[in-house]
Short mmCIF file of C-alpha atoms in Angstrom, two decimals:
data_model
loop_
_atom_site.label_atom_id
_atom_site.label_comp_id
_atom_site.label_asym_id
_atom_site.label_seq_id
_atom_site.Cartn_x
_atom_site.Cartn_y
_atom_site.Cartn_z
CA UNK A 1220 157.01 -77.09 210.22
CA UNK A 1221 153.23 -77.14 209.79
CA UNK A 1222 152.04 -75.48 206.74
CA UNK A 1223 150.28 -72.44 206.26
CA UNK A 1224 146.72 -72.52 205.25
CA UNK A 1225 144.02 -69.91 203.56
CA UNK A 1226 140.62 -69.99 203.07
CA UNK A 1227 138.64 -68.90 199.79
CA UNK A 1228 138.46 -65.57 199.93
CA UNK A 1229 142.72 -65.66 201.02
CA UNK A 1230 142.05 -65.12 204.89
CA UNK A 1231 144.64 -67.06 206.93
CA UNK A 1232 143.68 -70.08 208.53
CA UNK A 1233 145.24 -71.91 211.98
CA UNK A 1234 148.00 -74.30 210.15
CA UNK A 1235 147.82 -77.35 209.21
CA UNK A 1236 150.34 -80.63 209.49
CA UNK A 1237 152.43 -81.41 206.46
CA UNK A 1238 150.44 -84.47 206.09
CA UNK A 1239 147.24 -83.33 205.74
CA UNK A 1240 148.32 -80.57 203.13
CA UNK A 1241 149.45 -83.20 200.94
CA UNK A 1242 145.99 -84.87 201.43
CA UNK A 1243 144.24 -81.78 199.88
CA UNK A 1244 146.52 -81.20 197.24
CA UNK A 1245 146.31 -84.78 195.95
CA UNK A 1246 142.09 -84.80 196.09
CA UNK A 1247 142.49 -81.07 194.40
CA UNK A 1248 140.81 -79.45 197.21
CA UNK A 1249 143.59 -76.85 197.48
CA UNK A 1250 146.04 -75.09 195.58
CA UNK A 1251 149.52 -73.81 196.34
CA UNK A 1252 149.90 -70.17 196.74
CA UNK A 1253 153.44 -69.67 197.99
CA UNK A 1254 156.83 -71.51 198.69
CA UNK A 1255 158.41 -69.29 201.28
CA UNK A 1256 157.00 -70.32 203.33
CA UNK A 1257 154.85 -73.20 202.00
CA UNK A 1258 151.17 -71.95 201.51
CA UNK A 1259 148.08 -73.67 200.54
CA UNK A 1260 144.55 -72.49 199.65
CA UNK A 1261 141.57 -74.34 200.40
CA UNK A 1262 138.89 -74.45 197.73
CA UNK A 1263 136.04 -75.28 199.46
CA UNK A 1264 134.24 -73.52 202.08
CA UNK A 1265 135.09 -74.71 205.28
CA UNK A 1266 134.90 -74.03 209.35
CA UNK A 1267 136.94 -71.23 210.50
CA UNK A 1268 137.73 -71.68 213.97
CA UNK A 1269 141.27 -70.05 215.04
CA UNK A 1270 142.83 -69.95 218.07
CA UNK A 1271 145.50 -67.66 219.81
CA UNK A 1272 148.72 -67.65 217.77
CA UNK A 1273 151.88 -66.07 219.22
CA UNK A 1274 154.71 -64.54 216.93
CA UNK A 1275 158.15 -64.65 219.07
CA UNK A 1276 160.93 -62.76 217.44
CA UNK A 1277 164.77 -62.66 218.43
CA UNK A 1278 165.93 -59.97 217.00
CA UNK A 1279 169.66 -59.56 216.14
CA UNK A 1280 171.99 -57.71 213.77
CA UNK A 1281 173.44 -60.93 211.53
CA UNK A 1282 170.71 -63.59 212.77
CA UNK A 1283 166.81 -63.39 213.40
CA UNK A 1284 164.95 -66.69 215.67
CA UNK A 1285 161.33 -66.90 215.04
CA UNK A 1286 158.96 -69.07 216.47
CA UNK A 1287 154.92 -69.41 216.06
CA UNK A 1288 153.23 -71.01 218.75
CA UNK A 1289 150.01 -71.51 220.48
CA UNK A 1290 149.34 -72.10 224.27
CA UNK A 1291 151.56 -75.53 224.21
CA UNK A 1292 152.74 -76.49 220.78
CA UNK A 1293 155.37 -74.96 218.32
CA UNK A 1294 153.75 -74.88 215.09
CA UNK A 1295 157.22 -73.46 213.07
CA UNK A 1296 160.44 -72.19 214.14
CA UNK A 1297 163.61 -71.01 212.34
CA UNK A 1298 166.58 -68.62 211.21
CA UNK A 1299 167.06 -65.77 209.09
CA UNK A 1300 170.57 -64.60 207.93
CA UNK A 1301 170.83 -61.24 207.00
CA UNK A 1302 173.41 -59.95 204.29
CA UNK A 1303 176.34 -58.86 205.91
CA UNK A 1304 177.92 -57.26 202.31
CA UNK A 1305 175.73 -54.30 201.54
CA UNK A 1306 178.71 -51.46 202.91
CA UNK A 1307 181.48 -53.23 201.22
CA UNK A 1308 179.29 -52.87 197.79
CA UNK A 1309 178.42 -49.83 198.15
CA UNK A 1310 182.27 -48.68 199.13
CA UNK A 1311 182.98 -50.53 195.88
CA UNK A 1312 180.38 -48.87 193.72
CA UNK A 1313 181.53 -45.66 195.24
CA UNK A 1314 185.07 -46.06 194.57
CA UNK A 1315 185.23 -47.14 191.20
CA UNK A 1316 182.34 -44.62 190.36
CA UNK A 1317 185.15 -41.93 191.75
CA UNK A 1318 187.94 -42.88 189.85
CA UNK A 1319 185.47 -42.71 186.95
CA UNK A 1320 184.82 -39.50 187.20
CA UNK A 1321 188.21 -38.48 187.72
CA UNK A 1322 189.39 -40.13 184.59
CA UNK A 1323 186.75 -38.67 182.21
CA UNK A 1324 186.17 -35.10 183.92
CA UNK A 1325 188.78 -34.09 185.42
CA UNK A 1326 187.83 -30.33 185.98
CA UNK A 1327 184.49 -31.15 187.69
CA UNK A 1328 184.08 -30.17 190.72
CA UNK A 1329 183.64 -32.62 193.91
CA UNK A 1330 179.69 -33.42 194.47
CA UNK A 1331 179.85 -35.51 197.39
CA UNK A 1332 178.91 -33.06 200.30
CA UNK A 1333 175.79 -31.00 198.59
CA UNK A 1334 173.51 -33.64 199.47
CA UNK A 1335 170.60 -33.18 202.42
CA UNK A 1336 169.36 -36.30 203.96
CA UNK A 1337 165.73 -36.60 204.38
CA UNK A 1338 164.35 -36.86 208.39
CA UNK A 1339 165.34 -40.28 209.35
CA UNK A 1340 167.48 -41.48 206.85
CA UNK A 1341 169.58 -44.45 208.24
CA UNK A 1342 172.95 -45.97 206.38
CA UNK A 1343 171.86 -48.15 203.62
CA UNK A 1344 173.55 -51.29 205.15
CA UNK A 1345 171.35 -50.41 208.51
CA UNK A 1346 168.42 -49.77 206.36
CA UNK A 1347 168.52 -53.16 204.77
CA UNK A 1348 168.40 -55.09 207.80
CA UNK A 1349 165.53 -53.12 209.64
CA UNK A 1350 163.83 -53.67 206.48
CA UNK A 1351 164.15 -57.08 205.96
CA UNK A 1352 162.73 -57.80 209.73
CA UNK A 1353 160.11 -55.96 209.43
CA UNK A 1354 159.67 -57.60 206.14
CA UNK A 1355 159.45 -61.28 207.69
CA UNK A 1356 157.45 -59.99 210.49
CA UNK A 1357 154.60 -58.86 208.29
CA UNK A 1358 154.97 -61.33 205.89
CA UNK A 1359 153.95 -64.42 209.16
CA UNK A 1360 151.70 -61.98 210.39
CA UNK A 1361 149.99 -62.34 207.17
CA UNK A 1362 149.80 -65.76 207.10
CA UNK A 1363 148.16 -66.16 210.69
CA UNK A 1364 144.93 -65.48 211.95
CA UNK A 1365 145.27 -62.20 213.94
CA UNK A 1366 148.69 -63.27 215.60
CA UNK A 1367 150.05 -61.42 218.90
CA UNK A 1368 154.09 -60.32 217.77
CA UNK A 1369 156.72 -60.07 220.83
CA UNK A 1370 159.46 -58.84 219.65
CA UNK A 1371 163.09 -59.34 221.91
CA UNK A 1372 165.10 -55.51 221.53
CA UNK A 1373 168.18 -54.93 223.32
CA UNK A 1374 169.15 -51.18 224.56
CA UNK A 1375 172.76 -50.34 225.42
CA UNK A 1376 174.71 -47.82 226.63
CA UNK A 1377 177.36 -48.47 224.69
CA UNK A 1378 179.66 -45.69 226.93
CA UNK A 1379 178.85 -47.58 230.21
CA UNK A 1380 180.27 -50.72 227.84
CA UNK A 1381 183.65 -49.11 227.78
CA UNK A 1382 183.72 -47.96 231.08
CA UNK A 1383 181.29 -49.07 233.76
CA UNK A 1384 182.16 -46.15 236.09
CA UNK A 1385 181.48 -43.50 234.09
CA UNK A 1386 178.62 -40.96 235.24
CA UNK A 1387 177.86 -37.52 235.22
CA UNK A 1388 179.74 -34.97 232.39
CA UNK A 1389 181.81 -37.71 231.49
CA UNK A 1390 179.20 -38.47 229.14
CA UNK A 1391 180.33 -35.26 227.25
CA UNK A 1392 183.83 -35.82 227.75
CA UNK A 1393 185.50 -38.49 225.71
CA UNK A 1394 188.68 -40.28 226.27
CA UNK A 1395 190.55 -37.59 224.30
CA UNK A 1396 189.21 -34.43 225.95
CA UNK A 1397 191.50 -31.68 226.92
CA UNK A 1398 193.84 -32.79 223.74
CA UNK A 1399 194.15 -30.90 220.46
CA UNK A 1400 193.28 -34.10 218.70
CA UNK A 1401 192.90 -37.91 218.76
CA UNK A 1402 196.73 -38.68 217.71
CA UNK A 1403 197.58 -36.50 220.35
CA UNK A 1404 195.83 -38.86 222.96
CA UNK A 1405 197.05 -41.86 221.53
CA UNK A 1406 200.61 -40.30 222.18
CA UNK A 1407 199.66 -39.18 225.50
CA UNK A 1408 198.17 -42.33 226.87
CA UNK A 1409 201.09 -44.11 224.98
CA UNK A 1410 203.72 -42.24 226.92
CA UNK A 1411 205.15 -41.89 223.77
CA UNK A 1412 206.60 -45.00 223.33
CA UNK A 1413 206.80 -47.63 220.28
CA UNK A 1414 204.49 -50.07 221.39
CA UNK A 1415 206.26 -52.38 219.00
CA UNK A 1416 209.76 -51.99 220.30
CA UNK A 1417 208.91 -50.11 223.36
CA UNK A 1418 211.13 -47.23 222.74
CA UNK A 1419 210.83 -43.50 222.86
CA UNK A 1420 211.94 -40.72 220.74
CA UNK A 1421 211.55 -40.96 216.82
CA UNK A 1422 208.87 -40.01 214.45
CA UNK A 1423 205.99 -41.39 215.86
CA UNK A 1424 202.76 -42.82 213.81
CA UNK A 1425 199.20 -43.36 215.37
CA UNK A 1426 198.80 -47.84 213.57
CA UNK A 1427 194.90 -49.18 213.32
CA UNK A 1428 194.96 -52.43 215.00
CA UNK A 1429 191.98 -53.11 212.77
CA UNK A 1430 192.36 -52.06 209.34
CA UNK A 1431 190.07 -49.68 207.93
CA UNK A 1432 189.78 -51.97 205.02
CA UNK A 1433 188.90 -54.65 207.37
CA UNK A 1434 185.90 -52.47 209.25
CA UNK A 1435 188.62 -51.09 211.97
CA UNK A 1436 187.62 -47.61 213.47
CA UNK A 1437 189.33 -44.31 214.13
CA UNK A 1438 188.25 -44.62 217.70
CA UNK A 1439 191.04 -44.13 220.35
CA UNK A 1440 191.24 -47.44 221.57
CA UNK A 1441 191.83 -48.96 218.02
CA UNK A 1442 195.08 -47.12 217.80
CA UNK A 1443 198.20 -47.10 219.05
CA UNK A 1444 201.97 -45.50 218.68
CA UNK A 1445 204.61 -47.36 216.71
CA UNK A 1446 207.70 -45.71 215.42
CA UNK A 1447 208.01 -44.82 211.49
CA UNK A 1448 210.69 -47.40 210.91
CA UNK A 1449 208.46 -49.96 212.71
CA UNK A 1450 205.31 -49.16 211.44
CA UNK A 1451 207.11 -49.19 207.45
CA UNK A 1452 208.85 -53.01 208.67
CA UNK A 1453 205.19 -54.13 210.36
CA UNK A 1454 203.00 -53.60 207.01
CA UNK A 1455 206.06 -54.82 204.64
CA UNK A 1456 205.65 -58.07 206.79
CA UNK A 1457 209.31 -57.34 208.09
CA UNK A 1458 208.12 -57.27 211.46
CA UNK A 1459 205.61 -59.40 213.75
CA UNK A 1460 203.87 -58.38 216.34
CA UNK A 1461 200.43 -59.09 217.49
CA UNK A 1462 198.53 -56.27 219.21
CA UNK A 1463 195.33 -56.61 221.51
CA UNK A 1464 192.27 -56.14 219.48
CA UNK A 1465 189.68 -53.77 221.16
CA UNK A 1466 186.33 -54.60 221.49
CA UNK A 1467 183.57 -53.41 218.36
CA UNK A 1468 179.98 -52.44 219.27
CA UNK A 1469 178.87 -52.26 215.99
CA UNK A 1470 175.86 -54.74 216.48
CA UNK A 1471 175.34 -52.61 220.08
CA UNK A 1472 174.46 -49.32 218.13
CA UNK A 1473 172.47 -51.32 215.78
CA UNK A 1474 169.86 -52.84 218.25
CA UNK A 1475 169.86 -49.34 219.94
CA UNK A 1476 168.63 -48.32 216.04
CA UNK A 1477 166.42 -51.21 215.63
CA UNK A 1478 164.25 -50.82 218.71
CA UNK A 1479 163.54 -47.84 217.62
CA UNK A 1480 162.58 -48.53 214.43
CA UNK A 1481 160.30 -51.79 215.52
CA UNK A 1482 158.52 -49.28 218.23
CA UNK A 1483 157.42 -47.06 214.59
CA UNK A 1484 157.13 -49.22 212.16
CA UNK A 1485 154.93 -52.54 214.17
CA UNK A 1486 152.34 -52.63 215.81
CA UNK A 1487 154.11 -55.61 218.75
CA UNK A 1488 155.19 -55.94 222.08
CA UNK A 1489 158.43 -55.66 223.07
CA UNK A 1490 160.67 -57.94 225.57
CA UNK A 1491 164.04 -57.52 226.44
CA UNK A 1492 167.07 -60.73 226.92
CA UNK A 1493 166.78 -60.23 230.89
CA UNK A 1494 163.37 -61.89 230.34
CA UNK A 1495 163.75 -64.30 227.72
CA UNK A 1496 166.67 -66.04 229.61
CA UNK A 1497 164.68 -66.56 232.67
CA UNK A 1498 161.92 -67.58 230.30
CA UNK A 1499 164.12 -70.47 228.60
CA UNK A 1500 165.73 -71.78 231.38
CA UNK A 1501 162.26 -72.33 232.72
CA UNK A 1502 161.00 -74.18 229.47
CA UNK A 1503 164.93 -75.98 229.86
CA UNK A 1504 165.81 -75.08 226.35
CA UNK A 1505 169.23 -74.53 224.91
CA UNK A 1506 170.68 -71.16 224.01
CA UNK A 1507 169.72 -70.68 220.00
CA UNK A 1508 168.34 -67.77 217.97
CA UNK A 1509 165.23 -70.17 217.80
CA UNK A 1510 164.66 -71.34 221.36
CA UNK A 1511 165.11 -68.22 222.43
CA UNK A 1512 162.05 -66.97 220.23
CA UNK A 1513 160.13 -69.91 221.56
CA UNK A 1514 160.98 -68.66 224.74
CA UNK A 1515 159.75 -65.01 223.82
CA UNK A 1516 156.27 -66.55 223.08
CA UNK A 1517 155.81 -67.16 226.81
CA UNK A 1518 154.18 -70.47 226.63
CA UNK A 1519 152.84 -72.08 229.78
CA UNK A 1520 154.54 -75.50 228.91
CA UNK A 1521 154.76 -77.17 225.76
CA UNK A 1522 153.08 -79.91 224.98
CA UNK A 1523 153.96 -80.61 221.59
CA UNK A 1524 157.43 -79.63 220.04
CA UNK A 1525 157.91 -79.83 216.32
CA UNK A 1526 160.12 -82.17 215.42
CA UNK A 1527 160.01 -81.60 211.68
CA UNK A 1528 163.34 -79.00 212.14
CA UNK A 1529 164.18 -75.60 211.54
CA UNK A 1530 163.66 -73.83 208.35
CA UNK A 1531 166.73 -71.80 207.43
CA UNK A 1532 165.96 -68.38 205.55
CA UNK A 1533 169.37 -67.08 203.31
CA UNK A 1534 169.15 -63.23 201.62
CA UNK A 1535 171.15 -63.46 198.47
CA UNK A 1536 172.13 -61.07 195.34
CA UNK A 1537 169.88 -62.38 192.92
CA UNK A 1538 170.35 -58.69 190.12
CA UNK A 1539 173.61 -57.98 190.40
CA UNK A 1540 175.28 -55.21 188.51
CA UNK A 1541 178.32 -55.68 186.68
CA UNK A 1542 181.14 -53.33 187.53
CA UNK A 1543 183.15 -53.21 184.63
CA UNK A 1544 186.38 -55.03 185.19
CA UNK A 1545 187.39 -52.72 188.24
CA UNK A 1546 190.28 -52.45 186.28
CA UNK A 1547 190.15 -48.71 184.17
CA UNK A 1548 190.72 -48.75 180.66
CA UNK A 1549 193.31 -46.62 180.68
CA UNK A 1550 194.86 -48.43 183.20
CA UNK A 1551 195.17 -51.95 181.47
CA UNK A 1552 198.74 -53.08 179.71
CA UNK A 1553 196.45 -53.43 176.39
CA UNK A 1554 193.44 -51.07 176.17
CA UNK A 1555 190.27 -53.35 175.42
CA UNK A 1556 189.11 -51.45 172.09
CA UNK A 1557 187.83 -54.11 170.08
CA UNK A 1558 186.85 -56.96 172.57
CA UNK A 1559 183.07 -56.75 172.86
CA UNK A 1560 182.41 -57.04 176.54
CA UNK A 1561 179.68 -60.45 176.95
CA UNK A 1562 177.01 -59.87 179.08
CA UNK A 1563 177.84 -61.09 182.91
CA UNK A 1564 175.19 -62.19 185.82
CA UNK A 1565 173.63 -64.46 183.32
CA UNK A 1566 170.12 -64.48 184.48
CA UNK A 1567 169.17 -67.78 182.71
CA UNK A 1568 169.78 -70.77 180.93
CA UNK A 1569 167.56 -73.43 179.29
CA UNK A 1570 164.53 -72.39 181.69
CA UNK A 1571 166.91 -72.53 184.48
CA UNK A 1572 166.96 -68.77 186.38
CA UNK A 1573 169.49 -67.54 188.86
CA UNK A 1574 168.46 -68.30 192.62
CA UNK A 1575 165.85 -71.19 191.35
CA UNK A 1576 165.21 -73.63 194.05
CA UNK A 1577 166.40 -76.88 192.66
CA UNK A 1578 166.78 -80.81 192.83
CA UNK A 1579 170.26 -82.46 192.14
CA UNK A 1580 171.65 -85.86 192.44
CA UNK A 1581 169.13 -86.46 194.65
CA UNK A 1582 169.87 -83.01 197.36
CA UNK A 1583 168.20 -79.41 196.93
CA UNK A 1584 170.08 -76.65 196.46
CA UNK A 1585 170.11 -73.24 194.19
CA UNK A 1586 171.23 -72.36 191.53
CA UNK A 1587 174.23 -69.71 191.95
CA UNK A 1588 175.34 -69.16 188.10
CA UNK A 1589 176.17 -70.68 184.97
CA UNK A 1590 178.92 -71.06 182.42
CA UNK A 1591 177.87 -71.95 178.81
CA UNK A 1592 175.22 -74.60 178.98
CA UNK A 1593 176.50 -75.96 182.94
CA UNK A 1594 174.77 -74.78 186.02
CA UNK A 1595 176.49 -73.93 189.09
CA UNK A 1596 174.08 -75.01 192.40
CA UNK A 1597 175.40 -74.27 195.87
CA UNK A 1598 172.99 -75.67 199.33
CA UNK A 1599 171.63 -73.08 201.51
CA UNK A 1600 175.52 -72.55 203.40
CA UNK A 1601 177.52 -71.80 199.83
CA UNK A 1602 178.47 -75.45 199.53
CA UNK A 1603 178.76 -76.83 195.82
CA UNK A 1604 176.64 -79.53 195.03
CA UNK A 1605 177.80 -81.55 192.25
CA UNK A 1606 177.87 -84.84 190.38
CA UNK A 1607 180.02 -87.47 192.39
CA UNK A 1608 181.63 -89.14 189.31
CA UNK A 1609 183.24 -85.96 188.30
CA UNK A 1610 185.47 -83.78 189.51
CA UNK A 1611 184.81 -80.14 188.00
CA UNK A 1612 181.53 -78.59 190.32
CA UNK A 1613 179.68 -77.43 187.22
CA UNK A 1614 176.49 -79.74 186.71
CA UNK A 1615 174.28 -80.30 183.44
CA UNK A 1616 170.74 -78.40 182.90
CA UNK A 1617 169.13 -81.97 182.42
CA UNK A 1618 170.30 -83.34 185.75
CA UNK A 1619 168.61 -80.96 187.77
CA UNK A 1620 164.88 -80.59 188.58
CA UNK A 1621 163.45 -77.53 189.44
CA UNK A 1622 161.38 -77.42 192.36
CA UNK A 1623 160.05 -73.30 192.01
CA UNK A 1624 161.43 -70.10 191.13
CA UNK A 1625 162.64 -67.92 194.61
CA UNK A 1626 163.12 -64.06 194.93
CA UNK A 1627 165.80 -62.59 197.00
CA UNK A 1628 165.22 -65.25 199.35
CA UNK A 1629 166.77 -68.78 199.88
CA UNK A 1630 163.87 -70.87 202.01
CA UNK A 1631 164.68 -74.29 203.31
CA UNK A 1632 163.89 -76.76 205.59
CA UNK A 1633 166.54 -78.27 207.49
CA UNK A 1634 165.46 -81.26 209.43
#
């Protein structure tokens, strides 16, 4: 990955190789000015010639390729994982904020429907992802020299998914129209049999196939009729039997979201997949998040691939908030009356913060928490790092070597 380069008044430069930057730190003719990614600034006045820099972004719902490039060379390419946790936490934080309020007021009345959302207010889990690509966008952007961004959206109809005949007023009319409800249907299309023991007659339940806990839908085709006796036997773990999990298209409405989103929030060209896998093909590149933003640069040929790897971008919880115990008070065996309650998410330790990027028996990692004077440090995939000789994962404050502070943001390079 070459290294990013400004000039003395902080206007990006073309980048230079990793070589060179070292060169102009050592003879203090540059400073750093940022880790992720690496940035340098010159400080001397020097020539300014740029030339046409391309910005190729895959854009997905868990994983983001980028890729800068000129007319034949790759000058950086990479991955960014985006949290996949922000609904469970907030279904948490709702939750035990609920039976809070339930426990210490129970005469209030119910606020959770006299709320108006402001024009174009998207689900916070939703909102966190468009954000953070539009965040890594800008943030290259600003670190080139007036960069061209082409940025891969996908638009589905997410209907024609489910059933590629459909046309017409069936777009109005749903699986379940013409029935009183959506158990009806299921009962209906069921025959109303037990599609456990394949008998009819009985109380009849509608069964997720996915769990609501587990992200499963109330959509039609994610439930089916079992008997009550079954369905009891089934979830006591009486009972196995595996049913046909439908198809999600979760990440399908996203993209639909996010294209429009990129459209009003950046000023870039858009591409769609049809395009990009002719594109790759022609360049004879693998299938990856990051070849296929090389392949959204549309480069004539490339000359000069950088070997130097991938750098590998990781979103983490760096300020967490402590929720209680998630166990109520009132709820424990022994209320906790006198027990002061220590302080958890400790943010530091000897000099040593939570999320620094550090050095540690001899691999680089970051730190992910402590306990008493040890430090916890996990690489860039949630593996422990720790000393070989012992057997415990915890590692001492003077055996590690801090290499800089980090944000929200993990930043490697993986070669």
């Amino acid at each position: 990955m070459r290294v990013f380069v400004k000039n003395l008044r902080g206007e990006p430069l073309m980048p230079c190789s990793s070589r060179k930057a070292r060169l102009l730190l050592k003879q203090g003719k540059a400073m750093i000015v940022g880790y992720t990614p690496f940035t340098i600034q010159l400080q001397y006045a020097t020539g300014e010639t740029v030339q046409p820099v391309t910005i190729g972004v895959d854009s997905g719902a868990k994983h983001i390729g980028i890729a800068i490039t000129t007319e034949d060379k790759v000058l950086a390419k990479g991955t960014i994982e985006l949290r996949q946790d922000v609904k469970e936490n907030l279904t948490l934080r709702a939750t035990l904020r609920r039976g809070r309020r339930q426990r210490k007021t129970r005469y209030r009345k119910a606020r959770f429907l006299n709320r108006k959302k402001k024009e174009g207010w998207l689900p916070p889990s939703i909102q966190s992802r468009v954000d953070n690509q539009v965040h890594w966008i800008e943030t290259f952007c600003s670190l080139l020299p007036s960069p061209k961004v082409i940025v891969e959206v996908g638009k589905f109809d997410v209907q024609k998914l489910k059933n590629p005949d459909i046309q017409g007023t069936e777009y109005q009319q749903g699986d379940a129209f013409g029935f009183w409800n959506t158990r009806y249907y299921v009962f209906a299309r069921d025959n109303y049999t037990c599609q456990i023991c394949k008998k009819k007659g009985g109380i009849l339940h509608t069964h997720h196939i996915i769990e609501r806990c587990k992200g499963g839908s109330d959509m039609e085709d994610n439930l089916v009729t079992v008997h009550d006796e079954c369905h009891q036997k089934f979830h006591q773990g009486k009972l196995k039997h595996t049913f046909k999990k439908p198809k999600q298209y979760k990440e399908t409405a996203f993209m639909n979201i996010l294209r429009l989103q990129i459209m009003n929030h950046l000023d870039c060209d858009i591409t769609y997949g049809s395009y990009t896998t002719l594109k790759r093909r022609g360049l004879d590149l693998s299938k990856t998040h990051v070849n296929d933003a090389i392949a959204i640069t549309n480069p004539t040929h490339i000359q000069e691939y950088d070997q130097s790897g991938e750098f590998c971008i990781k979103q983490f919880r760096k300020k967490k908030r402590s929720l209680h115990e998630a166990t109520a008070r009132k709820g424990r065996e022994t209320k906790n009356t006198n027990v002061k309650r220590n302080k958890k998410n400790t943010p530091y330790v000897d000099g040593i913060y939570l999320g620094d990027k550090v050095k540690v028996f001899g691999q680089v990692g970051f730190v992910a928490g402590f306990t008493g004077k040890m430090v916890y440090v996990q690489d860039i995939h949630g593996q422990y790092i720790q000393n070989p000789a012992k057997s415990y994962k915890q590692v001492k404050v003077s055996d590690i070597e801090r290499i800089h502070h980090t944000n929200n943001w993990k930043f490697l390079q993986i070669s």
